Amino acid sequence: MTKDPVPLKAIHHIEFWVGNAKQAAHFYRTAFGFNQIAYSGLETGDREKASYVLEQGKVRLILSTPLSGDNGISSHIKKHGDGVKDIAFHVNDAAACYKACIERGAKSAAEPTELNDENGSVTHAAICTYGDTLHSFISHNDYSGPFLPGFVESNVKGDSVGLRFVDHIVGNVELGKMNHWADFYAKIMGFTQLQHFSDEDISTEYSALMSKVMESDNGRIKFPINEPAEGKKKSQIDEYLEFYGGPGVQHIALLTDDIINAITKLKAKGVEFLEVPDTYYENLTQRVGAIDEDVEVLKKLKVLVDRDDEGYLLQLFTKPVEDRPTLFYEVIQRKGSKGFGIGNFKALFEAIERHQAERGNL
Ligand code: FE2
């Protein structure tokens, strides 16, 4: 096997561009239990934007907001609303990863640059992926600060719900573009295709979608790519594309080792989740076999279960976390299964469609 030309260690962080980062940071601290660990803004000499860094387990989010109407973040928010701008990778050599991607046809977003402050330096570069979304490469050159150069420590503790790391991040792309972006991850970034779901696998009475799951060489980064498929009515992917103004990140799945605890806490903190009907829990163990959890507890929390050859998983999806029906979260616990819960897609999509209908978008 040839050496991976773009070796990625892990997801370094996910950056959101939002209309009001101070309030968004409050939401992630109080509703999701993140710690706020770093900040940059006017007080640190940044005249363009304010950014809050939130952390739980290995999950790191940056929430950035523009400080004036005439910068790129403002126009991004005008078009997309709040959303994911950058899925950044931690790498050993950002410049080499960038160069390998550009040589293989990636579009540049930022050439390799050394970012410095009194705590040392990191190298940063970025390429474009679907829509207006970017992938940054970050390599730490003995950097010892709280986050990245320019950030200062901001220590506001959240009450953790036990989220450990990013399990997968799903992108929605336009009709006919799934293969293009699956190829992008395969040919430019050296990912392999893990799974392919056709519209026959993923359809309800009204809508359908297709999905390919791409995985990095070390298996730590998984990116399913969805595209809408022909259905009787507008699919949830079409609804997303319309309201986000194009392709973008649809959901971020966060892994926990105790989903019952996580969902109990998240619900108590006010996070809103999709609800499947109680009938989902009739014959659940006949469908998925014996499970460690009490079905009555799962039913009360509306946690979903799916099984494949290797084991099972438990998962639950939030409602969109902004007013536009765009980005949402998944909380997932894996007990052997490396899948994505295909057995739940139908029940789940029907739950989404009930909300789509309420929004006048079905
Ligand atoms: Fe997912």
mmCIF file of C-alpha atoms and ligand atoms in Angstrom:
data_model
loop_
_atom_site.group_PDB
_atom_site.id
_atom_site.type_symbol
_atom_site.label_atom_id
_atom_site.label_comp_id
_atom_site.label_asym_id
_atom_site.label_seq_id
_atom_site.Cartn_x
_atom_site.Cartn_y
_atom_site.Cartn_z
ATOM 1 C CA MET A 1 0.000 0.000 0.000
ATOM 2 C CA THR A 2 1.289 3.458 -0.857
ATOM 3 C CA LYS A 3 1.912 5.941 1.905
ATOM 4 C CA ASP A 4 -1.064 8.152 2.744
ATOM 5 C CA PRO A 5 -0.254 11.516 1.109
ATOM 6 C CA VAL A 6 -2.511 13.417 3.525
ATOM 7 C CA PRO A 7 -2.089 11.730 6.922
ATOM 8 C CA LEU A 8 -4.684 13.158 9.318
ATOM 9 C CA LYS A 9 -4.325 12.532 13.037
ATOM 10 C CA ALA A 10 -7.777 13.636 14.171
ATOM 11 C CA ILE A 11 -10.300 16.453 13.962
ATOM 12 C CA HIS A 12 -8.589 19.425 15.588
ATOM 13 C CA HIS A 13 -11.747 21.522 15.919
ATOM 14 C CA ILE A 14 -14.940 22.522 14.148
ATOM 15 C CA GLU A 15 -15.426 26.247 13.556
ATOM 16 C CA PHE A 16 -18.890 27.763 13.265
ATOM 17 C CA TRP A 17 -19.637 31.195 11.887
ATOM 18 C CA VAL A 18 -22.566 32.518 13.862
ATOM 19 C CA GLY A 19 -24.572 35.723 14.281
ATOM 20 C CA ASN A 20 -23.873 36.077 18.009
ATOM 21 C CA ALA A 21 -20.988 33.993 19.341
ATOM 22 C CA LYS A 22 -21.416 35.150 22.936
ATOM 23 C CA GLN A 23 -24.965 33.791 23.068
ATOM 24 C CA ALA A 24 -24.087 30.645 21.087
ATOM 25 C CA ALA A 25 -21.250 29.929 23.552
ATOM 26 C CA HIS A 26 -23.735 30.232 26.391
ATOM 27 C CA PHE A 27 -25.994 27.692 24.670
ATOM 28 C CA TYR A 28 -23.181 25.162 24.202
ATOM 29 C CA ARG A 29 -22.046 25.609 27.815
ATOM 30 C CA THR A 30 -25.438 25.418 29.503
ATOM 31 C CA ALA A 31 -27.360 23.114 27.136
ATOM 32 C CA PHE A 32 -24.562 20.761 26.009
ATOM 33 C CA GLY A 33 -22.237 21.041 29.014
ATOM 34 C CA PHE A 34 -19.121 22.257 27.172
ATOM 35 C CA ASN A 35 -16.283 24.035 28.992
ATOM 36 C CA GLN A 36 -15.252 27.366 27.540
ATOM 37 C CA ILE A 37 -11.454 27.235 27.342
ATOM 38 C CA ALA A 38 -10.288 30.125 25.164
ATOM 39 C CA TYR A 39 -11.345 33.434 23.657
ATOM 40 C CA SER A 40 -10.172 35.969 21.133
ATOM 41 C CA GLY A 41 -11.755 39.301 20.231
ATOM 42 C CA LEU A 42 -11.370 43.027 20.718
ATOM 43 C CA GLU A 43 -9.660 42.553 24.097
ATOM 44 C CA THR A 44 -6.991 40.343 22.522
ATOM 45 C CA GLY A 45 -6.429 42.647 19.555
ATOM 46 C CA ASP A 46 -8.726 41.023 16.989
ATOM 47 C CA ARG A 47 -10.721 43.891 15.421
ATOM 48 C CA GLU A 48 -12.488 41.625 12.898
ATOM 49 C CA LYS A 49 -14.173 38.899 14.907
ATOM 50 C CA ALA A 50 -14.787 37.410 18.334
ATOM 51 C CA SER A 51 -14.258 33.672 18.884
ATOM 52 C CA TYR A 52 -15.102 31.386 21.788
ATOM 53 C CA VAL A 53 -13.527 27.921 22.086
ATOM 54 C CA LEU A 54 -15.595 25.197 23.741
ATOM 55 C CA GLU A 55 -14.381 21.774 24.754
ATOM 56 C CA GLN A 56 -15.861 18.521 26.032
ATOM 57 C CA GLY A 57 -13.761 15.366 25.945
ATOM 58 C CA LYS A 58 -11.828 15.680 22.684
ATOM 59 C CA VAL A 59 -14.589 17.684 20.984
ATOM 60 C CA ARG A 60 -13.558 21.280 20.330
ATOM 61 C CA LEU A 61 -15.834 23.872 18.771
ATOM 62 C CA ILE A 62 -14.964 27.463 17.856
ATOM 63 C CA LEU A 63 -17.845 29.906 17.607
ATOM 64 C CA SER A 64 -16.850 33.006 15.651
ATOM 65 C CA THR A 65 -18.868 36.134 14.935
ATOM 66 C CA PRO A 66 -18.044 39.205 12.834
ATOM 67 C CA LEU A 67 -17.564 42.564 14.516
ATOM 68 C CA SER A 68 -18.713 44.545 11.486
ATOM 69 C CA GLY A 69 -21.021 44.157 8.504
ATOM 70 C CA ASP A 70 -18.342 44.313 5.864
ATOM 71 C CA ASN A 71 -16.347 41.160 6.378
ATOM 72 C CA GLY A 72 -16.518 37.667 4.925
ATOM 73 C CA ILE A 73 -18.128 36.178 8.004
ATOM 74 C CA SER A 74 -21.047 38.605 7.723
ATOM 75 C CA SER A 75 -21.818 37.657 4.134
ATOM 76 C CA HIS A 76 -21.461 33.961 4.993
ATOM 77 C CA ILE A 77 -24.032 34.342 7.776
ATOM 78 C CA LYS A 78 -26.348 36.368 5.545
ATOM 79 C CA LYS A 79 -26.368 33.516 3.037
ATOM 80 C CA HIS A 80 -26.221 30.451 5.275
ATOM 81 C CA GLY A 81 -27.339 31.494 8.740
ATOM 82 C CA ASP A 82 -25.284 29.982 11.558
ATOM 83 C CA GLY A 83 -23.332 26.971 10.376
ATOM 84 C CA VAL A 84 -20.088 25.058 10.140
ATOM 85 C CA LYS A 85 -17.380 26.936 8.265
ATOM 86 C CA ASP A 86 -14.360 24.738 8.886
ATOM 87 C CA ILE A 87 -13.670 21.140 9.860
ATOM 88 C CA ALA A 88 -10.019 21.460 10.865
ATOM 89 C CA PHE A 89 -7.607 18.532 10.988
ATOM 90 C CA HIS A 90 -4.712 18.035 13.358
ATOM 91 C CA VAL A 91 -1.738 16.899 11.283
ATOM 92 C CA ASN A 92 2.022 16.552 11.653
ATOM 93 C CA ASP A 93 2.854 18.772 8.709
ATOM 94 C CA ALA A 94 0.169 21.218 7.586
ATOM 95 C CA ALA A 95 2.202 22.551 4.674
ATOM 96 C CA ALA A 96 2.852 19.054 3.285
ATOM 97 C CA CYS A 97 -0.826 18.026 3.602
ATOM 98 C CA TYR A 98 -1.896 21.227 1.881
ATOM 99 C CA LYS A 99 0.635 20.761 -0.912
ATOM 100 C CA ALA A 100 -0.427 17.144 -1.515
ATOM 101 C CA CYS A 101 -4.095 18.178 -1.747
ATOM 102 C CA ILE A 102 -3.400 21.088 -4.107
ATOM 103 C CA GLU A 103 -1.277 18.857 -6.350
ATOM 104 C CA ARG A 104 -4.187 16.432 -6.545
ATOM 105 C CA GLY A 105 -6.639 19.149 -7.558
ATOM 106 C CA ALA A 106 -8.002 20.693 -4.346
ATOM 107 C CA LYS A 107 -8.941 24.370 -4.360
ATOM 108 C CA SER A 108 -6.857 26.519 -2.020
ATOM 109 C CA ALA A 109 -8.507 28.520 0.765
ATOM 110 C CA ALA A 110 -5.379 29.602 2.663
ATOM 111 C CA GLU A 111 -1.725 28.982 1.853
ATOM 112 C CA PRO A 112 0.514 27.603 4.601
ATOM 113 C CA THR A 113 1.242 30.295 7.186
ATOM 114 C CA GLU A 114 2.970 30.234 10.536
ATOM 115 C CA LEU A 115 0.813 31.733 13.274
ATOM 116 C CA ASN A 116 2.736 32.944 16.323
ATOM 117 C CA ASP A 117 2.285 34.381 19.766
ATOM 118 C CA GLU A 118 4.326 34.293 22.990
ATOM 119 C CA ASN A 119 3.371 30.613 23.455
ATOM 120 C CA GLY A 120 4.994 29.425 20.246
ATOM 121 C CA SER A 121 3.696 28.757 16.764
ATOM 122 C CA VAL A 122 1.451 26.548 14.669
ATOM 123 C CA THR A 123 1.331 26.119 10.915
ATOM 124 C CA HIS A 124 -2.051 26.604 9.277
ATOM 125 C CA ALA A 125 -3.300 26.016 5.730
ATOM 126 C CA ALA A 126 -6.775 25.356 4.309
ATOM 127 C CA ILE A 127 -8.537 23.895 1.287
ATOM 128 C CA CYS A 128 -12.144 24.136 0.105
ATOM 129 C CA THR A 129 -14.643 21.292 0.336
ATOM 130 C CA TYR A 130 -18.411 21.208 -0.427
ATOM 131 C CA GLY A 131 -20.287 24.514 -0.523
ATOM 132 C CA ASP A 132 -18.474 27.270 1.361
ATOM 133 C CA THR A 133 -17.034 24.784 3.863
ATOM 134 C CA LEU A 134 -13.284 24.496 4.462
ATOM 135 C CA HIS A 135 -10.804 21.971 5.756
ATOM 136 C CA SER A 136 -7.940 23.528 7.677
ATOM 137 C CA PHE A 137 -4.721 21.679 8.400
ATOM 138 C CA ILE A 138 -3.043 22.552 11.684
ATOM 139 C CA SER A 139 0.339 21.377 12.906
ATOM 140 C CA HIS A 140 1.611 22.421 16.311
ATOM 141 C CA ASN A 141 5.241 23.480 16.435
ATOM 142 C CA ASP A 142 5.619 23.033 20.223
ATOM 143 C CA TYR A 143 2.728 25.421 20.782
ATOM 144 C CA SER A 144 1.902 25.687 24.500
ATOM 145 C CA GLY A 145 -1.005 28.207 24.604
ATOM 146 C CA PRO A 146 -4.599 27.443 25.612
ATOM 147 C CA PHE A 147 -5.733 26.880 22.006
ATOM 148 C CA LEU A 148 -4.147 28.558 18.969
ATOM 149 C CA PRO A 149 -2.034 31.722 18.624
ATOM 150 C CA GLY A 150 -4.116 34.821 19.344
ATOM 151 C CA PHE A 151 -6.393 33.112 21.857
ATOM 152 C CA VAL A 152 -6.247 33.710 25.598
ATOM 153 C CA GLU A 153 -7.481 31.385 28.291
ATOM 154 C CA SER A 154 -11.155 31.758 29.194
ATOM 155 C CA ASN A 155 -12.096 29.354 31.893
ATOM 156 C CA VAL A 156 -15.872 28.883 32.206
ATOM 157 C CA LYS A 157 -16.779 25.382 33.343
ATOM 158 C CA GLY A 158 -19.768 23.554 31.920
ATOM 159 C CA ASP A 159 -21.470 20.534 33.482
ATOM 160 C CA SER A 160 -20.216 17.766 31.144
ATOM 161 C CA VAL A 161 -22.747 15.271 29.810
ATOM 162 C CA GLY A 162 -19.958 12.830 28.878
ATOM 163 C CA LEU A 163 -19.420 13.606 25.181
ATOM 164 C CA ARG A 164 -16.025 12.154 24.231
ATOM 165 C CA PHE A 165 -15.187 12.816 20.582
ATOM 166 C CA VAL A 166 -16.606 13.468 17.123
ATOM 167 C CA ASP A 167 -17.846 10.140 15.732
ATOM 168 C CA HIS A 168 -18.767 11.418 12.268
ATOM 169 C CA ILE A 169 -19.751 14.599 10.427
ATOM 170 C CA VAL A 170 -22.332 14.453 7.650
ATOM 171 C CA GLY A 171 -22.328 16.747 4.630
ATOM 172 C CA ASN A 172 -25.390 17.448 2.478
ATOM 173 C CA VAL A 173 -24.611 18.108 -1.178
ATOM 174 C CA GLU A 174 -26.760 18.833 -4.237
ATOM 175 C CA LEU A 175 -28.552 16.254 -6.361
ATOM 176 C CA GLY A 176 -25.989 14.431 -8.482
ATOM 177 C CA LYS A 177 -22.990 15.634 -6.468
ATOM 178 C CA MET A 178 -22.535 12.793 -3.942
ATOM 179 C CA ASN A 179 -20.093 10.889 -6.153
ATOM 180 C CA HIS A 180 -18.120 14.038 -6.920
ATOM 181 C CA TRP A 181 -17.516 14.688 -3.213
ATOM 182 C CA ALA A 182 -16.956 11.029 -2.358
ATOM 183 C CA ASP A 183 -14.262 11.093 -5.078
ATOM 184 C CA PHE A 184 -12.836 14.296 -3.614
ATOM 185 C CA TYR A 185 -12.266 12.589 -0.261
ATOM 186 C CA ALA A 186 -10.952 9.421 -1.941
ATOM 187 C CA LYS A 187 -8.676 10.915 -4.570
ATOM 188 C CA ILE A 188 -7.509 14.116 -2.919
ATOM 189 C CA MET A 189 -7.485 13.200 0.767
ATOM 190 C CA GLY A 190 -6.860 9.444 0.552
ATOM 191 C CA PHE A 191 -10.105 8.400 2.286
ATOM 192 C CA THR A 192 -11.739 5.045 1.584
ATOM 193 C CA GLN A 193 -15.420 4.340 1.072
ATOM 194 C CA LEU A 194 -16.864 2.506 4.044
ATOM 195 C CA GLN A 195 -20.501 2.184 3.081
ATOM 196 C CA HIS A 196 -22.972 3.134 0.408
ATOM 197 C CA PHE A 197 -26.679 3.572 1.087
ATOM 198 C CA SER A 198 -28.984 3.775 -1.917
ATOM 199 C CA ASP A 199 -32.333 5.500 -2.065
ATOM 200 C CA GLU A 200 -33.914 2.074 -1.612
ATOM 201 C CA ASP A 201 -32.151 1.740 1.735
ATOM 202 C CA ILE A 202 -33.123 5.241 2.815
ATOM 203 C CA SER A 203 -36.629 6.149 1.838
ATOM 204 C CA THR A 204 -40.010 6.858 3.342
ATOM 205 C CA GLU A 205 -43.363 7.286 1.702
ATOM 206 C CA TYR A 206 -42.406 10.854 0.797
ATOM 207 C CA SER A 207 -38.703 11.314 0.435
ATOM 208 C CA ALA A 208 -35.418 9.548 -0.185
ATOM 209 C CA LEU A 209 -31.719 10.162 -0.007
ATOM 210 C CA MET A 210 -28.479 8.489 -0.946
ATOM 211 C CA SER A 211 -25.331 8.422 1.124
ATOM 212 C CA LYS A 212 -21.697 7.339 0.871
ATOM 213 C CA VAL A 213 -19.574 7.102 3.989
ATOM 214 C CA MET A 214 -15.926 8.122 3.543
ATOM 215 C CA GLU A 215 -13.294 7.268 6.142
ATOM 216 C CA SER A 216 -9.753 8.532 6.756
ATOM 217 C CA ASP A 217 -6.773 6.193 6.638
ATOM 218 C CA ASN A 218 -6.558 5.776 10.417
ATOM 219 C CA GLY A 219 -10.346 5.286 10.711
ATOM 220 C CA ARG A 220 -10.726 8.198 13.123
ATOM 221 C CA ILE A 221 -12.513 10.549 10.739
ATOM 222 C CA LYS A 222 -15.770 9.550 9.079
ATOM 223 C CA PHE A 223 -17.669 11.766 6.665
ATOM 224 C CA PRO A 224 -20.960 10.492 5.238
ATOM 225 C CA ILE A 225 -22.001 12.513 2.167
ATOM 226 C CA ASN A 226 -25.745 12.746 1.447
ATOM 227 C CA GLU A 227 -27.556 13.794 -1.677
ATOM 228 C CA PRO A 228 -31.316 14.022 -2.180
ATOM 229 C CA ALA A 229 -33.086 11.387 -4.257
ATOM 230 C CA GLU A 230 -36.363 11.621 -6.137
ATOM 231 C CA GLY A 231 -39.339 11.287 -3.815
ATOM 232 C CA LYS A 232 -42.978 12.238 -3.807
ATOM 233 C CA LYS A 233 -42.255 15.372 -1.818
ATOM 234 C CA LYS A 234 -39.329 17.503 -0.780
ATOM 235 C CA SER A 235 -36.669 15.493 1.051
ATOM 236 C CA GLN A 236 -35.021 16.660 4.268
ATOM 237 C CA ILE A 237 -31.843 17.150 2.192
ATOM 238 C CA ASP A 238 -33.704 19.477 -0.203
ATOM 239 C CA GLU A 239 -35.059 21.391 2.778
ATOM 240 C CA TYR A 240 -31.530 21.752 4.155
ATOM 241 C CA LEU A 241 -30.070 22.888 0.805
ATOM 242 C CA GLU A 242 -32.819 25.469 0.401
ATOM 243 C CA PHE A 243 -32.427 26.970 3.874
ATOM 244 C CA TYR A 244 -28.635 26.741 4.088
ATOM 245 C CA GLY A 245 -28.331 28.206 0.602
ATOM 246 C CA GLY A 246 -26.306 25.280 -0.715
ATOM 247 C CA PRO A 247 -24.254 22.344 0.521
ATOM 248 C CA GLY A 248 -22.933 22.216 4.070
ATOM 249 C CA VAL A 249 -22.650 20.238 7.269
ATOM 250 C CA GLN A 250 -25.952 18.579 8.156
ATOM 251 C CA HIS A 251 -25.116 16.901 11.439
ATOM 252 C CA ILE A 252 -22.286 16.269 13.845
ATOM 253 C CA ALA A 253 -22.372 12.972 15.744
ATOM 254 C CA LEU A 254 -20.784 13.053 19.192
ATOM 255 C CA LEU A 255 -19.821 9.832 20.916
ATOM 256 C CA THR A 256 -20.590 9.014 24.521
ATOM 257 C CA ASP A 257 -19.965 5.907 26.623
ATOM 258 C CA ASP A 258 -23.293 6.342 28.450
ATOM 259 C CA ILE A 259 -26.108 7.572 26.256
ATOM 260 C CA ILE A 260 -28.757 7.182 28.953
ATOM 261 C CA ASN A 261 -26.862 9.559 31.229
ATOM 262 C CA ALA A 262 -26.040 11.925 28.341
ATOM 263 C CA ILE A 263 -29.609 12.168 27.023
ATOM 264 C CA THR A 264 -31.095 12.450 30.521
ATOM 265 C CA LYS A 265 -28.787 15.398 31.238
ATOM 266 C CA LEU A 266 -29.168 17.043 27.825
ATOM 267 C CA LYS A 267 -32.971 16.897 28.074
ATOM 268 C CA ALA A 268 -32.857 18.361 31.581
ATOM 269 C CA LYS A 269 -30.723 21.208 30.208
ATOM 270 C CA GLY A 270 -33.302 21.925 27.517
ATOM 271 C CA VAL A 271 -31.841 20.313 24.373
ATOM 272 C CA GLU A 272 -34.703 19.310 22.071
ATOM 273 C CA PHE A 273 -34.597 15.901 20.404
ATOM 274 C CA LEU A 274 -36.557 14.193 17.664
ATOM 275 C CA GLU A 275 -39.208 11.856 18.981
ATOM 276 C CA VAL A 276 -40.143 8.555 17.408
ATOM 277 C CA PRO A 277 -43.591 7.131 18.261
ATOM 278 C CA ASP A 278 -43.916 4.678 21.169
ATOM 279 C CA THR A 279 -44.668 1.929 18.615
ATOM 280 C CA TYR A 280 -40.941 2.003 17.770
ATOM 281 C CA TYR A 281 -40.344 0.217 21.081
ATOM 282 C CA GLU A 282 -42.851 -2.571 20.465
ATOM 283 C CA ASN A 283 -40.870 -5.670 19.509
ATOM 284 C CA LEU A 284 -37.609 -3.694 19.793
ATOM 285 C CA THR A 285 -35.618 -6.620 21.182
ATOM 286 C CA GLN A 286 -37.065 -8.900 18.502
ATOM 287 C CA ARG A 287 -35.693 -6.488 15.914
ATOM 288 C CA VAL A 288 -32.291 -5.803 17.477
ATOM 289 C CA GLY A 289 -31.767 -8.786 19.804
ATOM 290 C CA ALA A 290 -30.795 -8.672 23.457
ATOM 291 C CA ILE A 291 -29.411 -5.363 24.684
ATOM 292 C CA ASP A 292 -27.886 -4.317 28.010
ATOM 293 C CA GLU A 293 -30.251 -1.362 28.463
ATOM 294 C CA ASP A 294 -33.760 -1.347 29.923
ATOM 295 C CA VAL A 295 -36.165 -0.856 26.999
ATOM 296 C CA GLU A 296 -38.538 1.138 29.223
ATOM 297 C CA VAL A 297 -35.742 3.628 29.947
ATOM 298 C CA LEU A 298 -34.873 3.881 26.261
ATOM 299 C CA LYS A 299 -38.564 4.394 25.468
ATOM 300 C CA LYS A 300 -38.878 7.155 28.045
ATOM 301 C CA LEU A 301 -35.839 8.943 26.587
ATOM 302 C CA LYS A 302 -36.758 7.995 22.966
ATOM 303 C CA VAL A 303 -33.270 6.588 22.367
ATOM 304 C CA LEU A 304 -32.975 4.529 19.158
ATOM 305 C CA VAL A 305 -31.175 1.191 18.759
ATOM 306 C CA ASP A 306 -29.754 -0.554 15.705
ATOM 307 C CA ARG A 307 -27.749 -3.735 15.259
ATOM 308 C CA ASP A 308 -25.423 -5.068 12.587
ATOM 309 C CA ASP A 309 -23.043 -8.037 12.334
ATOM 310 C CA GLU A 310 -20.562 -6.565 14.785
ATOM 311 C CA GLY A 311 -22.819 -5.357 17.552
ATOM 312 C CA TYR A 312 -25.303 -2.611 18.234
ATOM 313 C CA LEU A 313 -25.458 1.132 18.667
ATOM 314 C CA LEU A 314 -27.701 3.580 20.467
ATOM 315 C CA GLN A 315 -28.382 7.022 19.016
ATOM 316 C CA LEU A 316 -30.606 10.054 19.182
ATOM 317 C CA PHE A 317 -30.857 13.201 17.094
ATOM 318 C CA THR A 318 -31.534 16.752 18.188
ATOM 319 C CA LYS A 319 -33.872 19.082 16.379
ATOM 320 C CA PRO A 320 -32.012 21.747 14.357
ATOM 321 C CA VAL A 321 -30.052 23.975 16.761
ATOM 322 C CA GLU A 322 -30.825 27.195 14.886
ATOM 323 C CA ASP A 323 -34.031 28.670 13.428
ATOM 324 C CA ARG A 324 -33.222 27.644 9.885
ATOM 325 C CA PRO A 325 -33.844 23.867 9.599
ATOM 326 C CA THR A 326 -30.164 23.147 8.967
ATOM 327 C CA LEU A 327 -27.531 21.795 11.401
ATOM 328 C CA PHE A 328 -28.423 19.299 14.112
ATOM 329 C CA TYR A 329 -26.530 16.938 16.422
ATOM 330 C CA GLU A 330 -26.506 13.206 16.975
ATOM 331 C CA VAL A 331 -25.512 11.589 20.257
ATOM 332 C CA ILE A 332 -24.250 8.051 19.701
ATOM 333 C CA GLN A 333 -23.018 5.177 21.838
ATOM 334 C CA ARG A 334 -21.393 2.208 20.143
ATOM 335 C CA LYS A 335 -21.532 -1.318 21.500
ATOM 336 C CA GLY A 336 -19.628 -3.089 18.744
ATOM 337 C CA SER A 337 -21.487 -1.660 15.753
ATOM 338 C CA LYS A 338 -19.458 0.525 13.416
ATOM 339 C CA GLY A 339 -22.575 1.472 11.424
ATOM 340 C CA PHE A 340 -24.728 4.573 11.290
ATOM 341 C CA GLY A 341 -28.116 3.239 12.366
ATOM 342 C CA ILE A 342 -29.604 2.390 8.991
ATOM 343 C CA GLY A 343 -32.347 0.370 10.693
ATOM 344 C CA ASN A 344 -33.527 3.614 12.274
ATOM 345 C CA PHE A 345 -33.513 5.754 9.150
ATOM 346 C CA LYS A 346 -37.162 5.141 8.311
ATOM 347 C CA ALA A 347 -38.536 5.903 11.785
ATOM 348 C CA LEU A 348 -36.220 8.859 12.016
ATOM 349 C CA PHE A 349 -37.057 10.354 8.651
ATOM 350 C CA GLU A 350 -40.731 10.034 9.410
ATOM 351 C CA ALA A 351 -40.090 12.002 12.608
ATOM 352 C CA ILE A 352 -38.170 14.633 10.606
ATOM 353 C CA GLU A 353 -40.963 14.795 8.025
ATOM 354 C CA ARG A 354 -43.530 15.519 10.732
ATOM 355 C CA HIS A 355 -41.467 18.590 11.635
ATOM 356 C CA GLN A 356 -40.917 19.468 7.971
ATOM 357 C CA ALA A 357 -44.694 19.431 7.524
ATOM 358 C CA GLU A 358 -45.078 21.734 10.568
ATOM 359 C CA ARG A 359 -42.569 24.094 8.941
ATOM 360 C CA GLY A 360 -44.530 24.052 5.665
ATOM 361 C CA ASN A 361 -41.612 22.399 3.869
ATOM 362 C CA LEU A 362 -42.928 18.989 2.902
HETATM 363 FE FE FE2 B 1 -25.185 10.230 11.863
#
